[in-house]
Amino acid sequence: MKIRYRFTLIFIIIISSFGFAKTPLKRNKPFLHIIPKPVSIIKLKGSFKLNKDTRIVFDTLDFGKRSIAELIQKALPFEAKFELLDTFEYTNAIILTLDDNIENKEGYQLKVTKKTIELKAKTDAGLFYAAQSLAQIIYFDSKKNKIPSVQIDDYPRYEYRGLHLDVGRHFFPPAFVKKYIDLMSLYKFNRFHWHLTEDQGWRIEIKKYPKLTKIGAFRDSTMMGRYSDKPRKFDHTKYGGFYTQEEVKDIVKYSQDRHITIVPEIEMPGHSRAALAAYPELACTKGPFSVMSIWGISNDIYCPYEKTFKFLENVLTEVIELFPGEYIHIGGDEAPKSRWKESDFCQNLIKEKGLKDEHQLQSYFIQRIEKFVNSKGRKIIGWDEILEGGLAQNAAVMSWRGESGGIEAAKQHHKVVMTPGNYCYFDHYQSLDKNEPLAIGGFTPLEEVYSYNPTPTVLSDDEAKYIMGAQGNMWTEYIPTGELIEYMVYPRAIALSEVVWSQPEKKDYKDFVRRLLPHMEKLKKDGVNVANHLGDITAKFTNTGNSISVHLQTSIDDFDIRYTTSGAKPTIKSKKFKKDFEIDSDTNIKAISFYKDKKMGYELNRKIKMHKAAGKKMKLLIKPSKKYYKGGENALINGILGSNSRYADDQWLGFNGTDFIGIIDLGKRMPIRKIFMRFYNSKGAWIYPPKEIEILVSDDNVNFKVAGAFKLKEYDKSNILSVPIRLLRTTYTRYLKIKAINYGTIPKGRQGGGHKPWLFIDEIIVK
Ligand code: ACM
């Protein structure tokens, strides 16, 4: 007994000293690094030893099995021979068989024992996924050609697991599209949404309408820099390209071999300027029209003439012949109605068909197209605007303006693909690093993507069945190269793969990141331009009233964080973050993470301002949008300034089209002279500073009187606006009521024109 006790003690000491010595990336090392995480992994004893005699055995010689076998062969360190199954008594063999007992049509079982590796599935798709999992085990989890014994039972959570690619704003050659599809297949995605037509370019050859590509596939010039730049800059260079039908067929075949169905998108009635440049007679007003060189939306859209329907039906006929999938995407988003409002033809049509307005006219438009697509044995899917004015009978909805469209559609028993901007738009920024390549806006870091649950809890079980899955979207206004696409999509798509495949109760972000690390290395080695923000530092602040407690962390604990509080640049020699520290005066915190001696993430730079309201209480009379409310009710007076580079951090509060009204309780009467308010200004992202600010004071929180006001002019340049509001006189008060009045409606012709903009605030500094 005694001896055993001592032995145990020594063992404990060894283990804990490992902890101290910090063996980065070894702690909590996952057993297997498979992504997306399988439903069930049971570790077995022993391992399978690969050698040059290992064979790959399959039950038919058809192409499907053969390509799956080739996939496995590629992952093996030896040239394995193929063999046709004739007995079940194998050793040293990797065996692929179909098995009807596996329930899910994409499900599989993968069993590694000393003797064999068995892959079983109901369909080839399932076998393909089993092979992908096996390839990952071989790459990441086998040592000296020994594959650990294991039984994996796996199937996807959702039937629709998609990635999208906009080839309209920028054109990407077939070889890149194939690489994109290849990468998707590694992570068990099964839908490729190919966004083929845009205001800025028509990208698919249509034999009946050659001008669509001759004219519509090329623009004279492309916008450089930001949409909101003044003056806007252009490159004055002809730009374009398109896919021939032969290339399309080749890509369709390529994706089928990888069990990916393409969802082709032909946009209507909006985003159709390139088509109108080619066939101006399809617009409500007389052309000529150019293929757009500027981002944003064209007011000129298809006019619902009979000849337009004929044109679209002919286009769709060719598209349907090229793409065998169930769904044809007909767009439907962002179609300004101004031309239809001004058109006698449209107004007469509205009367003649007994429609209420232009939204119902769009609904009439989509329903006609739906009937046509249905008559060809296919179904339509469209962006959530197709709900407005009534949904076509069998249409599926792609919910992008948040989840509400998807929820409404599911309640109406229509199929839904979730792709809300907050979680699924990979054109958003992914890091607070101000040196990130130019992007459209937003902030959707890896963890945010990972946290997504595509089935809203407000749906009943019956309604939830209509959620087919989710999709990541890659819009390319600001993404001119394939390299940049990869940077934006990877690793966020890998996080999404786990959202759409894995069981939600199995999801664990830290565990995901640990599994992700070798994938990132492998992708990089294979020439994929993955973004690495795993070392990005997040700062968590707690204002305790008199001081602010600071916590710094990275995605996993394997990195060292070094920081300064003087505003100086941190180095490997700076103080190491070990535990939370306190701040009680104006401070500039900077921090960098290191792995060994290598700098990992960007330089965190956060400013803390101690002021009269810092750490006090605030009541928000109008609540921010749930998404931009991470800092909670006191975020505007916690002393921590919101990030200068991203409005979607944990400090900025975002109000969706509303005013801001809040009451600060200073705890006791005190003299106030001046207030500063910080606003985010990003017109491209529909974020505008307020048009005016009003400050009211009160001692009883009931009777308020005006103490100061400020009217803002239009600001174009600066991202952050710090607005000083000097009170009429130094005023003693306990309560401060602060109102910031929303800018109002965004003028037509700008991004978000006709909508009310967002209002983003942080911080309110009281002096
Ligand atoms: C979209 O992002 N306009 C669907």
CSV table of C-alpha atoms and ligand atoms in Angstrom, one decimal, residues 164 169 195 198 265 267 271 297 329 333-334 383-385 398 400-401 419 425 427 473 475, ligand 1:
chain,number,residue,atom,x,y,z
A,164,HIS,CA,-21.1,30.7,-51.1
A,169,ARG,CA,-18.0,41.6,-58.1
A,195,HIS,CA,-23.4,33.7,-57.1
A,198,GLU,CA,-24.4,40.8,-60.4
A,265,GLU,CA,-27.8,32.0,-58.4
A,267,GLU,CA,-30.3,37.4,-59.5
A,271,HIS,CA,-28.7,43.2,-59.0
A,297,ILE,CA,-27.0,48.7,-55.6
A,329,HIS,CA,-31.4,30.5,-56.4
A,333,ASP,CA,-32.6,40.8,-52.4
A,334,GLU,CA,-32.0,44.5,-52.5
A,383,TRP,CA,-32.9,35.8,-50.1
A,384,ASP,CA,-35.3,36.7,-47.3
A,385,GLU,CA,-36.8,39.7,-49.2
A,398,MET,CA,-32.1,32.1,-47.3
A,400,TRP,CA,-29.4,36.9,-44.4
A,401,ARG,CA,-30.8,40.0,-42.7
A,419,THR,CA,-27.0,32.8,-43.2
A,425,TYR,CA,-20.7,36.7,-43.5
A,427,ASP,CA,-16.5,39.4,-45.9
A,473,ASN,CA,-21.2,33.8,-47.6
A,475,TRP,CA,-19.1,38.6,-51.0
B,1,ACM,C1,-27.1,40.0,-49.5
B,1,ACM,O1,-26.1,40.0,-48.7
B,1,ACM,N1,-27.4,41.1,-50.2
B,1,ACM,C2,-27.9,38.8,-49.7
